Amino acid sequence: MEEGWVVLASDATISPRIDSTQWRLALLAAALEAVRKEWPQSARWPLAFAGFSGGSKRSGIVGAMLAKTGSVRICGFFLSGINEDRLGEAYKTYQPGPGFLEVPIWLSSGSSDSVATPQSHNLVKASLERTGFKRVRLEQFAGSHQLKMSEVRRALQWFRALGKF
């Protein structure tokens, strides 16, 4: 919020019988619709998707699904503690269009992360670049399997610097 962004994290008051990407997409779509009813101009706002560990994997999939609809302007992905490329696979599955490959991706990893090791982060970066993503940035910080807020801030600044908003 210090960077001038609105943070939206959708969650439900009930637990799903089966937690799925489609269920989470429905939550996010409902949250976006509620925001757009209150602030109609928000339909033109750029969106950055972010996640940590499994949330990184899921945010890439949900981002590609929403991009396919054409109803969002995605300005970046912040993927922290990720050890498997799901974004590249989501691009191939949902085919949101060639412009999606221009969306900047910030990969953030702890140098002593034993879950999403530096080696696995390098493999994720290589996989994304093989898919055709043009702006993939790999950043490492001193630490383990954790989210570092200063990395989130740096990524948002990078997205803003690269964007036209």
mmCIF file with all atom_site columns, N, CA and C in Angstrom, residues 89-158:
data_model
loop_
_atom_site.group_PDB
_atom_site.id
_atom_site.type_symbol
_atom_site.label_atom_id
_atom_site.label_alt_id
_atom_site.label_comp_id
_atom_site.label_asym_id
_atom_site.label_entity_id
_atom_site.label_seq_id
_atom_site.pdbx_PDB_ins_code
_atom_site.Cartn_x
_atom_site.Cartn_y
_atom_site.Cartn_z
_atom_site.occupancy
_atom_site.B_iso_or_equiv
_atom_site.pdbx_formal_charge
_atom_site.auth_seq_id
_atom_site.auth_comp_id
_atom_site.auth_asym_id
_atom_site.auth_atom_id
_atom_site.pdbx_PDB_model_num
ATOM 1   N N  . GLU A 1 89  ? 2.759  -23.316 -18.200 1.00 0.00 ? 89  GLU A N  1
ATOM 2   C CA . GLU A 1 89  ? 1.759  -24.320 -18.565 1.00 0.00 ? 89  GLU A CA 1
ATOM 3   C C  . GLU A 1 89  ? 0.376  -23.688 -18.707 1.00 0.00 ? 89  GLU A C  1
ATOM 4   N N  . ALA A 1 90  ? 0.054  -22.748 -17.814 1.00 0.00 ? 90  ALA A N  1
ATOM 5   C CA . ALA A 1 90  ? -1.243 -22.064 -17.890 1.00 0.00 ? 90  ALA A CA 1
ATOM 6   C C  . ALA A 1 90  ? -1.344 -21.249 -19.179 1.00 0.00 ? 90  ALA A C  1
ATOM 7   N N  . TYR A 1 91  ? -0.235 -20.638 -19.586 1.00 0.00 ? 91  TYR A N  1
ATOM 8   C CA . TYR A 1 91  ? -0.239 -19.888 -20.845 1.00 0.00 ? 91  TYR A CA 1
ATOM 9   C C  . TYR A 1 91  ? -0.573 -20.826 -22.007 1.00 0.00 ? 91  TYR A C  1
ATOM 10  N N  . LYS A 1 92  ? 0.036  -21.992 -22.022 1.00 0.00 ? 92  LYS A N  1
ATOM 11  C CA . LYS A 1 92  ? -0.209 -22.954 -23.105 1.00 0.00 ? 92  LYS A CA 1
ATOM 12  C C  . LYS A 1 92  ? -1.638 -23.494 -23.061 1.00 0.00 ? 92  LYS A C  1
ATOM 13  N N  . THR A 1 93  ? -2.157 -23.707 -21.873 1.00 0.00 ? 93  THR A N  1
ATOM 14  C CA . THR A 1 93  ? -3.504 -24.268 -21.718 1.00 0.00 ? 93  THR A CA 1
ATOM 15  C C  . THR A 1 93  ? -4.586 -23.255 -22.070 1.00 0.00 ? 93  THR A C  1
ATOM 16  N N  . TYR A 1 94  ? -4.491 -22.040 -21.517 1.00 0.00 ? 94  TYR A N  1
ATOM 17  C CA . TYR A 1 94  ? -5.570 -21.058 -21.661 1.00 0.00 ? 94  TYR A CA 1
ATOM 18  C C  . TYR A 1 94  ? -5.369 -20.100 -22.823 1.00 0.00 ? 94  TYR A C  1
ATOM 19  N N  . GLN A 1 95  ? -4.172 -20.009 -23.364 1.00 0.00 ? 95  GLN A N  1
ATOM 20  C CA . GLN A 1 95  ? -3.857 -19.211 -24.543 1.00 0.00 ? 95  GLN A CA 1
ATOM 21  C C  . GLN A 1 95  ? -4.442 -17.794 -24.478 1.00 0.00 ? 95  GLN A C  1
ATOM 22  N N  . PRO A 1 96  ? -3.968 -16.999 -23.500 1.00 0.00 ? 96  PRO A N  1
ATOM 23  C CA . PRO A 1 96  ? -4.500 -15.633 -23.364 1.00 0.00 ? 96  PRO A CA 1
ATOM 24  C C  . PRO A 1 96  ? -4.010 -14.646 -24.420 1.00 0.00 ? 96  PRO A C  1
ATOM 25  N N  . GLY A 1 97  ? -3.198 -15.085 -25.341 1.00 0.00 ? 97  GLY A N  1
ATOM 26  C CA . GLY A 1 97  ? -2.728 -14.216 -26.415 1.00 0.00 ? 97  GLY A CA 1
ATOM 27  C C  . GLY A 1 97  ? -1.263 -13.866 -26.273 1.00 0.00 ? 97  GLY A C  1
ATOM 28  N N  . PRO A 1 98  ? -0.627 -13.469 -27.379 1.00 0.00 ? 98  PRO A N  1
ATOM 29  C CA . PRO A 1 98  ? 0.822  -13.218 -27.362 1.00 0.00 ? 98  PRO A CA 1
ATOM 30  C C  . PRO A 1 98  ? 1.230  -12.043 -26.477 1.00 0.00 ? 98  PRO A C  1
ATOM 31  N N  . GLY A 1 99  ? 0.348  -11.072 -26.251 1.00 0.00 ? 99  GLY A N  1
ATOM 32  C CA . GLY A 1 99  ? 0.671  -9.947  -25.385 1.00 0.00 ? 99  GLY A CA 1
ATOM 33  C C  . GLY A 1 99  ? 0.950  -10.382 -23.949 1.00 0.00 ? 99  GLY A C  1
ATOM 34  N N  . PHE A 1 100 ? 0.402  -11.502 -23.552 1.00 0.00 ? 100 PHE A N  1
ATOM 35  C CA . PHE A 1 100 ? 0.608  -12.033 -22.203 1.00 0.00 ? 100 PHE A CA 1
ATOM 36  C C  . PHE A 1 100 ? 2.086  -12.336 -21.958 1.00 0.00 ? 100 PHE A C  1
ATOM 37  N N  . LEU A 1 101 ? 2.809  -12.672 -23.005 1.00 0.00 ? 101 LEU A N  1
ATOM 38  C CA . LEU A 1 101 ? 4.237  -12.989 -22.872 1.00 0.00 ? 101 LEU A CA 1
ATOM 39  C C  . LEU A 1 101 ? 5.076  -11.755 -22.558 1.00 0.00 ? 101 LEU A C  1
ATOM 40  N N  . GLU A 1 102 ? 4.480  -10.568 -22.689 1.00 0.00 ? 102 GLU A N  1
ATOM 41  C CA . GLU A 1 102 ? 5.171  -9.311  -22.367 1.00 0.00 ? 102 GLU A CA 1
ATOM 42  C C  . GLU A 1 102 ? 5.044  -8.942  -20.891 1.00 0.00 ? 102 GLU A C  1
ATOM 43  N N  . VAL A 1 103 ? 4.156  -9.607  -20.163 1.00 0.00 ? 103 VAL A N  1
ATOM 44  C CA . VAL A 1 103 ? 3.930  -9.284  -18.752 1.00 0.00 ? 103 VAL A CA 1
ATOM 45  C C  . VAL A 1 103 ? 5.202  -9.606  -17.963 1.00 0.00 ? 103 VAL A C  1
ATOM 46  N N  . PRO A 1 104 ? 5.710  -8.655  -17.200 1.00 0.00 ? 104 PRO A N  1
ATOM 47  C CA . PRO A 1 104 ? 6.920  -8.915  -16.417 1.00 0.00 ? 104 PRO A CA 1
ATOM 48  C C  . PRO A 1 104 ? 6.662  -9.883  -15.255 1.00 0.00 ? 104 PRO A C  1
ATOM 49  N N  . ILE A 1 105 ? 7.672  -10.707 -15.004 1.00 0.00 ? 105 ILE A N  1
ATOM 50  C CA . ILE A 1 105 ? 7.589  -11.709 -13.942 1.00 0.00 ? 105 ILE A CA 1
ATOM 51  C C  . ILE A 1 105 ? 8.788  -11.536 -13.026 1.00 0.00 ? 105 ILE A C  1
ATOM 52  N N  . TRP A 1 106 ? 8.523  -11.378 -11.748 1.00 0.00 ? 106 TRP A N  1
ATOM 53  C CA . TRP A 1 106 ? 9.567  -11.236 -10.726 1.00 0.00 ? 106 TRP A CA 1
ATOM 54  C C  . TRP A 1 106 ? 9.581  -12.524 -9.903  1.00 0.00 ? 106 TRP A C  1
ATOM 55  N N  . LEU A 1 107 ? 10.672 -13.251 -9.968  1.00 0.00 ? 107 LEU A N  1
ATOM 56  C CA . LEU A 1 107 ? 10.850 -14.453 -9.164  1.00 0.00 ? 107 LEU A CA 1
ATOM 57  C C  . LEU A 1 107 ? 11.717 -14.098 -7.965  1.00 0.00 ? 107 LEU A C  1
ATOM 58  N N  . SER A 1 108 ? 11.252 -14.409 -6.773  1.00 0.00 ? 108 SER A N  1
ATOM 59  C CA . SER A 1 108 ? 11.955 -14.055 -5.542  1.00 0.00 ? 108 SER A CA 1
ATOM 60  C C  . SER A 1 108 ? 12.206 -15.315 -4.728  1.00 0.00 ? 108 SER A C  1
ATOM 61  N N  . SER A 1 109 ? 13.456 -15.482 -4.285  1.00 0.00 ? 109 SER A N  1
ATOM 62  C CA . SER A 1 109 ? 13.820 -16.711 -3.586  1.00 0.00 ? 109 SER A CA 1
ATOM 63  C C  . SER A 1 109 ? 14.870 -16.448 -2.523  1.00 0.00 ? 109 SER A C  1
ATOM 64  N N  . GLY A 1 110 ? 14.745 -17.160 -1.413  1.00 0.00 ? 110 GLY A N  1
ATOM 65  C CA . GLY A 1 110 ? 15.770 -17.099 -0.381  1.00 0.00 ? 110 GLY A CA 1
ATOM 66  C C  . GLY A 1 110 ? 16.975 -17.934 -0.775  1.00 0.00 ? 110 GLY A C  1
ATOM 67  N N  . SER A 1 111 ? 18.160 -17.424 -0.504  1.00 0.00 ? 111 SER A N  1
ATOM 68  C CA . SER A 1 111 ? 19.385 -18.130 -0.897  1.00 0.00 ? 111 SER A CA 1
ATOM 69  C C  . SER A 1 111 ? 19.572 -19.455 -0.154  1.00 0.00 ? 111 SER A C  1
ATOM 70  N N  . SER A 1 112 ? 18.895 -19.621 0.970   1.00 0.00 ? 112 SER A N  1
ATOM 71  C CA . SER A 1 112 ? 18.989 -20.883 1.706   1.00 0.00 ? 112 SER A CA 1
ATOM 72  C C  . SER A 1 112 ? 17.637 -21.591 1.776   1.00 0.00 ? 112 SER A C  1
ATOM 73  N N  . ASP A 1 113 ? 16.799 -21.353 0.784   1.00 0.00 ? 113 ASP A N  1
ATOM 74  C CA . ASP A 1 113 ? 15.478 -21.981 0.729   1.00 0.00 ? 113 ASP A CA 1
ATOM 75  C C  . ASP A 1 113 ? 15.648 -23.464 0.391   1.00 0.00 ? 113 ASP A C  1
ATOM 76  N N  . SER A 1 114 ? 15.159 -24.326 1.264   1.00 0.00 ? 114 SER A N  1
ATOM 77  C CA . SER A 1 114 ? 15.274 -25.767 1.016   1.00 0.00 ? 114 SER A CA 1
ATOM 78  C C  . SER A 1 114 ? 14.034 -26.324 0.322   1.00 0.00 ? 114 SER A C  1
ATOM 79  N N  . VAL A 1 115 ? 12.962 -25.533 0.205   1.00 0.00 ? 115 VAL A N  1
ATOM 80  C CA . VAL A 1 115 ? 11.747 -25.965 -0.477  1.00 0.00 ? 115 VAL A CA 1
ATOM 81  C C  . VAL A 1 115 ? 11.784 -25.533 -1.946  1.00 0.00 ? 115 VAL A C  1
ATOM 82  N N  . ALA A 1 116 ? 11.995 -24.247 -2.160  1.00 0.00 ? 116 ALA A N  1
ATOM 83  C CA . ALA A 1 116 ? 12.157 -23.695 -3.509  1.00 0.00 ? 116 ALA A CA 1
ATOM 84  C C  . ALA A 1 116 ? 13.619 -23.268 -3.608  1.00 0.00 ? 116 ALA A C  1
ATOM 85  N N  . THR A 1 117 ? 14.456 -24.228 -3.888  1.00 0.00 ? 117 THR A N  1
ATOM 86  C CA . THR A 1 117 ? 15.899 -24.001 -3.881  1.00 0.00 ? 117 THR A CA 1
ATOM 87  C C  . THR A 1 117 ? 16.307 -23.023 -4.977  1.00 0.00 ? 117 THR A C  1
ATOM 88  N N  . PRO A 1 118 ? 17.469 -22.390 -4.806  1.00 0.00 ? 118 PRO A N  1
ATOM 89  C CA . PRO A 1 118 ? 17.962 -21.525 -5.879  1.00 0.00 ? 118 PRO A CA 1
ATOM 90  C C  . PRO A 1 118 ? 18.036 -22.265 -7.225  1.00 0.00 ? 118 PRO A C  1
ATOM 91  N N  . GLN A 1 119 ? 18.395 -23.544 -7.188  1.00 0.00 ? 119 GLN A N  1
ATOM 92  C CA . GLN A 1 119 ? 18.448 -24.328 -8.424  1.00 0.00 ? 119 GLN A CA 1
ATOM 93  C C  . GLN A 1 119 ? 17.050 -24.446 -9.048  1.00 0.00 ? 119 GLN A C  1
ATOM 94  N N  . SER A 1 120 ? 16.036 -24.719 -8.232  1.00 0.00 ? 120 SER A N  1
ATOM 95  C CA . SER A 1 120 ? 14.682 -24.833 -8.783  1.00 0.00 ? 120 SER A CA 1
ATOM 96  C C  . SER A 1 120 ? 14.183 -23.492 -9.308  1.00 0.00 ? 120 SER A C  1
ATOM 97  N N  . HIS A 1 121 ? 14.586 -22.396 -8.675  1.00 0.00 ? 121 HIS A N  1
ATOM 98  C CA . HIS A 1 121 ? 14.204 -21.073 -9.177  1.00 0.00 ? 121 HIS A CA 1
ATOM 99  C C  . HIS A 1 121 ? 14.832 -20.822 -10.548 1.00 0.00 ? 121 HIS A C  1
ATOM 100 N N  . ASN A 1 122 ? 16.074 -21.226 -10.720 1.00 0.00 ? 122 ASN A N  1
ATOM 101 C CA . ASN A 1 122 ? 16.719 -21.094 -12.025 1.00 0.00 ? 122 ASN A CA 1
ATOM 102 C C  . ASN A 1 122 ? 15.980 -21.910 -13.077 1.00 0.00 ? 122 ASN A C  1
ATOM 103 N N  . LEU A 1 123 ? 15.505 -23.094 -12.707 1.00 0.00 ? 123 LEU A N  1
ATOM 104 C CA . LEU A 1 123 ? 14.758 -23.935 -13.641 1.00 0.00 ? 123 LEU A CA 1
ATOM 105 C C  . LEU A 1 123 ? 13.413 -23.298 -14.000 1.00 0.00 ? 123 LEU A C  1
ATOM 106 N N  . VAL A 1 124 ? 12.757 -22.681 -13.026 1.00 0.00 ? 124 VAL A N  1
ATOM 107 C CA . VAL A 1 124 ? 11.494 -21.977 -13.295 1.00 0.00 ? 124 VAL A CA 1
ATOM 108 C C  . VAL A 1 124 ? 11.739 -20.839 -14.274 1.00 0.00 ? 124 VAL A C  1
ATOM 109 N N  . LYS A 1 125 ? 12.785 -20.067 -14.039 1.00 0.00 ? 125 LYS A N  1
ATOM 110 C CA . LYS A 1 125 ? 13.111 -18.951 -14.936 1.00 0.00 ? 125 LYS A CA 1
ATOM 111 C C  . LYS A 1 125 ? 13.366 -19.459 -16.353 1.00 0.00 ? 125 LYS A C  1
ATOM 112 N N  . ALA A 1 126 ? 14.161 -20.511 -16.476 1.00 0.00 ? 126 ALA A N  1
ATOM 113 C CA . ALA A 1 126 ? 14.471 -21.068 -17.796 1.00 0.00 ? 126 ALA A CA 1
ATOM 114 C C  . ALA A 1 126 ? 13.207 -21.580 -18.484 1.00 0.00 ? 126 ALA A C  1
ATOM 115 N N  . SER A 1 127 ? 12.327 -22.208 -17.733 1.00 0.00 ? 127 SER A N  1
ATOM 116 C CA . SER A 1 127 ? 11.081 -22.720 -18.292 1.00 0.00 ? 127 SER A CA 1
ATOM 117 C C  . SER A 1 127 ? 10.199 -21.581 -18.805 1.00 0.00 ? 127 SER A C  1
ATOM 118 N N  . LEU A 1 128 ? 10.080 -20.516 -18.024 1.00 0.00 ? 128 LEU A N  1
ATOM 119 C CA . LEU A 1 128 ? 9.286  -19.363 -18.449 1.00 0.00 ? 128 LEU A CA 1
ATOM 120 C C  . LEU A 1 128 ? 9.859  -18.741 -19.719 1.00 0.00 ? 128 LEU A C  1
ATOM 121 N N  . GLU A 1 129 ? 11.165 -18.629 -19.783 1.00 0.00 ? 129 GLU A N  1
ATOM 122 C CA . GLU A 1 129 ? 11.802 -18.057 -20.976 1.00 0.00 ? 129 GLU A CA 1
ATOM 123 C C  . GLU A 1 129 ? 11.632 -18.979 -22.184 1.00 0.00 ? 129 GLU A C  1
ATOM 124 N N  . ARG A 1 130 ? 11.678 -20.281 -21.993 1.00 0.00 ? 130 ARG A N  1
ATOM 125 C CA . ARG A 1 130 ? 11.420 -21.219 -23.100 1.00 0.00 ? 130 ARG A CA 1
ATOM 126 C C  . ARG A 1 130 ? 9.991  -21.070 -23.618 1.00 0.00 ? 130 ARG A C  1
ATOM 127 N N  . THR A 1 131 ? 9.066  -20.806 -22.725 1.00 0.00 ? 131 THR A N  1
ATOM 128 C CA . THR A 1 131 ? 7.676  -20.601 -23.126 1.00 0.00 ? 131 THR A CA 1
ATOM 129 C C  . THR A 1 131 ? 7.543  -19.345 -23.980 1.00 0.00 ? 131 THR A C  1
ATOM 130 N N  . GLY A 1 132 ? 8.418  -18.371 -23.748 1.00 0.00 ? 132 GLY A N  1
ATOM 131 C CA . GLY A 1 132 ? 8.388  -17.147 -24.546 1.00 0.00 ? 132 GLY A CA 1
ATOM 132 C C  . GLY A 1 132 ? 8.229  -15.875 -23.739 1.00 0.00 ? 132 GLY A C  1
ATOM 133 N N  . PHE A 1 133 ? 8.152  -15.986 -22.413 1.00 0.00 ? 133 PHE A N  1
ATOM 134 C CA . PHE A 1 133 ? 8.067  -14.776 -21.592 1.00 0.00 ? 133 PHE A CA 1
ATOM 135 C C  . PHE A 1 133 ? 9.341  -13.972 -21.769 1.00 0.00 ? 133 PHE A C  1
ATOM 136 N N  . LYS A 1 134 ? 9.177  -12.680 -21.992 1.00 0.00 ? 134 LYS A N  1
ATOM 137 C CA . LYS A 1 134 ? 10.313 -11.836 -22.374 1.00 0.00 ? 134 LYS A CA 1
ATOM 138 C C  . LYS A 1 134 ? 10.947 -11.080 -21.206 1.00 0.00 ? 134 LYS A C  1
ATOM 139 N N  . ARG A 1 135 ? 10.198 -10.878 -20.135 1.00 0.00 ? 135 ARG A N  1
ATOM 140 C CA . ARG A 1 135 ? 10.721 -10.089 -19.007 1.00 0.00 ? 135 ARG A CA 1
ATOM 141 C C  . ARG A 1 135 ? 10.621 -10.899 -17.717 1.00 0.00 ? 135 ARG A C  1
ATOM 142 N N  . VAL A 1 136 ? 11.578 -11.786 -17.531 1.00 0.00 ? 136 VAL A N  1
ATOM 143 C CA . VAL A 1 136 ? 11.618 -12.611 -16.325 1.00 0.00 ? 136 VAL A CA 1
ATOM 144 C C  . VAL A 1 136 ? 12.837 -12.191 -15.521 1.00 0.00 ? 136 VAL A C  1
ATOM 145 N N  . ARG A 1 137 ? 12.597 -11.791 -14.303 1.00 0.00 ? 137 ARG A N  1
ATOM 146 C CA . ARG A 1 137 ? 13.670 -11.310 -13.429 1.00 0.00 ? 137 ARG A CA 1
ATOM 147 C C  . ARG A 1 137 ? 13.769 -12.238 -12.220 1.00 0.00 ? 137 ARG A C  1
ATOM 148 N N  . LEU A 1 138 ? 14.961 -12.732 -11.967 1.00 0.00 ? 138 LEU A N  1
ATOM 149 C CA . LEU A 1 138 ? 15.218 -13.640 -10.850 1.00 0.00 ? 138 LEU A CA 1
ATOM 150 C C  . LEU A 1 138 ? 15.999 -12.894 -9.788  1.00 0.00 ? 138 LEU A C  1
ATOM 151 N N  . GLU A 1 139 ? 15.412 -12.775 -8.609  1.00 0.00 ? 139 GLU A N  1
ATOM 152 C CA . GLU A 1 139 ? 16.058 -12.078 -7.497  1.00 0.00 ? 139 GLU A CA 1
ATOM 153 C C  . GLU A 1 139 ? 16.197 -13.032 -6.316  1.00 0.00 ? 139 GLU A C  1
ATOM 154 N N  . GLN A 1 140 ? 17.327 -12.931 -5.646  1.00 0.00 ? 140 GLN A N  1
ATOM 155 C CA . GLN A 1 140 ? 17.591 -13.776 -4.491  1.00 0.00 ? 140 GLN A CA 1
ATOM 156 C C  . GLN A 1 140 ? 17.915 -12.895 -3.295  1.00 0.00 ? 140 GLN A C  1
ATOM 157 N N  . PHE A 1 141 ? 17.462 -13.305 -2.127  1.00 0.00 ? 141 PHE A N  1
ATOM 158 C CA . PHE A 1 141 ? 17.739 -12.565 -0.899  1.00 0.00 ? 141 PHE A CA 1
ATOM 159 C C  . PHE A 1 141 ? 18.285 -13.536 0.138   1.00 0.00 ? 141 PHE A C  1
ATOM 160 N N  . ALA A 1 142 ? 18.942 -13.000 1.138   1.00 0.00 ? 142 ALA A N  1
ATOM 161 C CA . ALA A 1 142 ? 19.462 -13.831 2.228   1.00 0.00 ? 142 ALA A CA 1
ATOM 162 C C  . ALA A 1 142 ? 18.279 -14.300 3.063   1.00 0.00 ? 142 ALA A C  1
ATOM 163 N N  . GLY A 1 143 ? 18.055 -15.594 3.093   1.00 0.00 ? 143 GLY A N  1
ATOM 164 C CA . GLY A 1 143 ? 16.937 -16.119 3.872   1.00 0.00 ? 143 GLY A CA 1
ATOM 165 C C  . GLY A 1 143 ? 16.515 -17.483 3.378   1.00 0.00 ? 143 GLY A C  1
ATOM 166 N N  . SER A 1 144 ? 15.477 -18.009 4.024   1.00 0.00 ? 144 SER A N  1
ATOM 167 C CA . SER A 1 144 ? 14.994 -19.349 3.703   1.00 0.00 ? 144 SER A CA 1
ATOM 168 C C  . SER A 1 144 ? 13.673 -19.267 2.935   1.00 0.00 ? 144 SER A C  1
ATOM 169 N N  . HIS A 1 145 ? 12.789 -20.226 3.157   1.00 0.00 ? 145 HIS A N  1
ATOM 170 C CA . HIS A 1 145 ? 11.499 -20.286 2.473   1.00 0.00 ? 145 HIS A CA 1
ATOM 171 C C  . HIS A 1 145 ? 10.554 -19.310 3.154   1.00 0.00 ? 145 HIS A C  1
ATOM 172 N N  . GLN A 1 146 ? 10.605 -18.065 2.694   1.00 0.00 ? 146 GLN A N  1
ATOM 173 C CA . GLN A 1 146 ? 9.835  -16.998 3.326   1.00 0.00 ? 146 GLN A CA 1
ATOM 174 C C  . GLN A 1 146 ? 9.524  -15.920 2.311   1.00 0.00 ? 146 GLN A C  1
ATOM 175 N N  . LEU A 1 147 ? 8.531  -15.119 2.646   1.00 0.00 ? 147 LEU A N  1
ATOM 176 C CA . LEU A 1 147 ? 8.171  -13.966 1.835   1.00 0.00 ? 147 LEU A CA 1
ATOM 177 C C  . LEU A 1 147 ? 8.872  -12.756 2.424   1.00 0.00 ? 147 LEU A C  1
ATOM 178 N N  . LYS A 1 148 ? 9.542  -12.017 1.577   1.00 0.00 ? 148 LYS A N  1
ATOM 179 C CA . LYS A 1 148 ? 10.246 -10.817 2.030   1.00 0.00 ? 148 LYS A CA 1
ATOM 180 C C  . LYS A 1 148 ? 9.528  -9.601  1.443   1.00 0.00 ? 148 LYS A C  1
ATOM 181 N N  . MET A 1 149 ? 8.935  -8.796  2.319   1.00 0.00 ? 149 MET A N  1
ATOM 182 C CA . MET A 1 149 ? 8.126  -7.668  1.861   1.00 0.00 ? 149 MET A CA 1
ATOM 183 C C  . MET A 1 149 ? 8.921  -6.643  1.063   1.00 0.00 ? 149 MET A C  1
ATOM 184 N N  . SER A 1 150 ? 10.198 -6.481  1.359   1.00 0.00 ? 150 SER A N  1
ATOM 185 C CA . SER A 1 150 ? 10.995 -5.540  0.571   1.00 0.00 ? 150 SER A CA 1
ATOM 186 C C  . SER A 1 150 ? 11.103 -6.000  -0.879  1.00 0.00 ? 150 SER A C  1
ATOM 187 N N  . GLU A 1 151 ? 11.035 -7.307  -1.115  1.00 0.00 ? 151 GLU A N  1
ATOM 188 C CA . GLU A 1 151 ? 11.043 -7.830  -2.480  1.00 0.00 ? 151 GLU A CA 1
ATOM 189 C C  . GLU A 1 151 ? 9.724  -7.518  -3.186  1.00 0.00 ? 151 GLU A C  1
ATOM 190 N N  . VAL A 1 152 ? 8.624  -7.608  -2.460  1.00 0.00 ? 152 VAL A N  1
ATOM 191 C CA . VAL A 1 152 ? 7.320  -7.243  -3.029  1.00 0.00 ? 152 VAL A CA 1
ATOM 192 C C  . VAL A 1 152 ? 7.354  -5.782  -3.460  1.00 0.00 ? 152 VAL A C  1
ATOM 193 N N  . ARG A 1 153 ? 7.853  -4.936  -2.599  1.00 0.00 ? 153 ARG A N  1
ATOM 194 C CA . ARG A 1 153 ? 7.939  -3.498  -2.895  1.00 0.00 ? 153 ARG A CA 1
ATOM 195 C C  . ARG A 1 153 ? 8.796  -3.253  -4.141  1.00 0.00 ? 153 ARG A C  1
ATOM 196 N N  . ARG A 1 154 ? 9.949  -3.898  -4.206  1.00 0.00 ? 154 ARG A N  1
ATOM 197 C CA . ARG A 1 154 ? 10.836 -3.728  -5.372  1.00 0.00 ? 154 ARG A CA 1
ATOM 198 C C  . ARG A 1 154 ? 10.155 -4.202  -6.652  1.00 0.00 ? 154 ARG A C  1
ATOM 199 N N  . ALA A 1 155 ? 9.443  -5.310  -6.568  1.00 0.00 ? 155 ALA A N  1
ATOM 200 C CA . ALA A 1 155 ? 8.753  -5.833  -7.747  1.00 0.00 ? 155 ALA A CA 1
ATOM 201 C C  . ALA A 1 155 ? 7.683  -4.857  -8.224  1.00 0.00 ? 155 ALA A C  1
ATOM 202 N N  . LEU A 1 156 ? 6.894  -4.322  -7.295  1.00 0.00 ? 156 LEU A N  1
ATOM 203 C CA . LEU A 1 156 ? 5.853  -3.364  -7.678  1.00 0.00 ? 156 LEU A CA 1
ATOM 204 C C  . LEU A 1 156 ? 6.452  -2.118  -8.318  1.00 0.00 ? 156 LEU A C  1
ATOM 205 N N  . GLN A 1 157 ? 7.587  -1.670  -7.808  1.00 0.00 ? 157 GLN A N  1
ATOM 206 C CA . GLN A 1 157 ? 8.272  -0.522  -8.413  1.00 0.00 ? 157 GLN A CA 1
ATOM 207 C C  . GLN A 1 157 ? 8.730  -0.863  -9.833  1.00 0.00 ? 157 GLN A C  1
ATOM 208 N N  . TRP A 1 158 ? 9.215  -2.078  -10.026 1.00 0.00 ? 158 TRP A N  1
ATOM 209 C CA . TRP A 1 158 ? 9.663  -2.526  -11.349 1.00 0.00 ? 158 TRP A CA 1
ATOM 210 C C  . TRP A 1 158 ? 8.479  -2.600  -12.312 1.00 0.00 ? 158 TRP A C  1
#
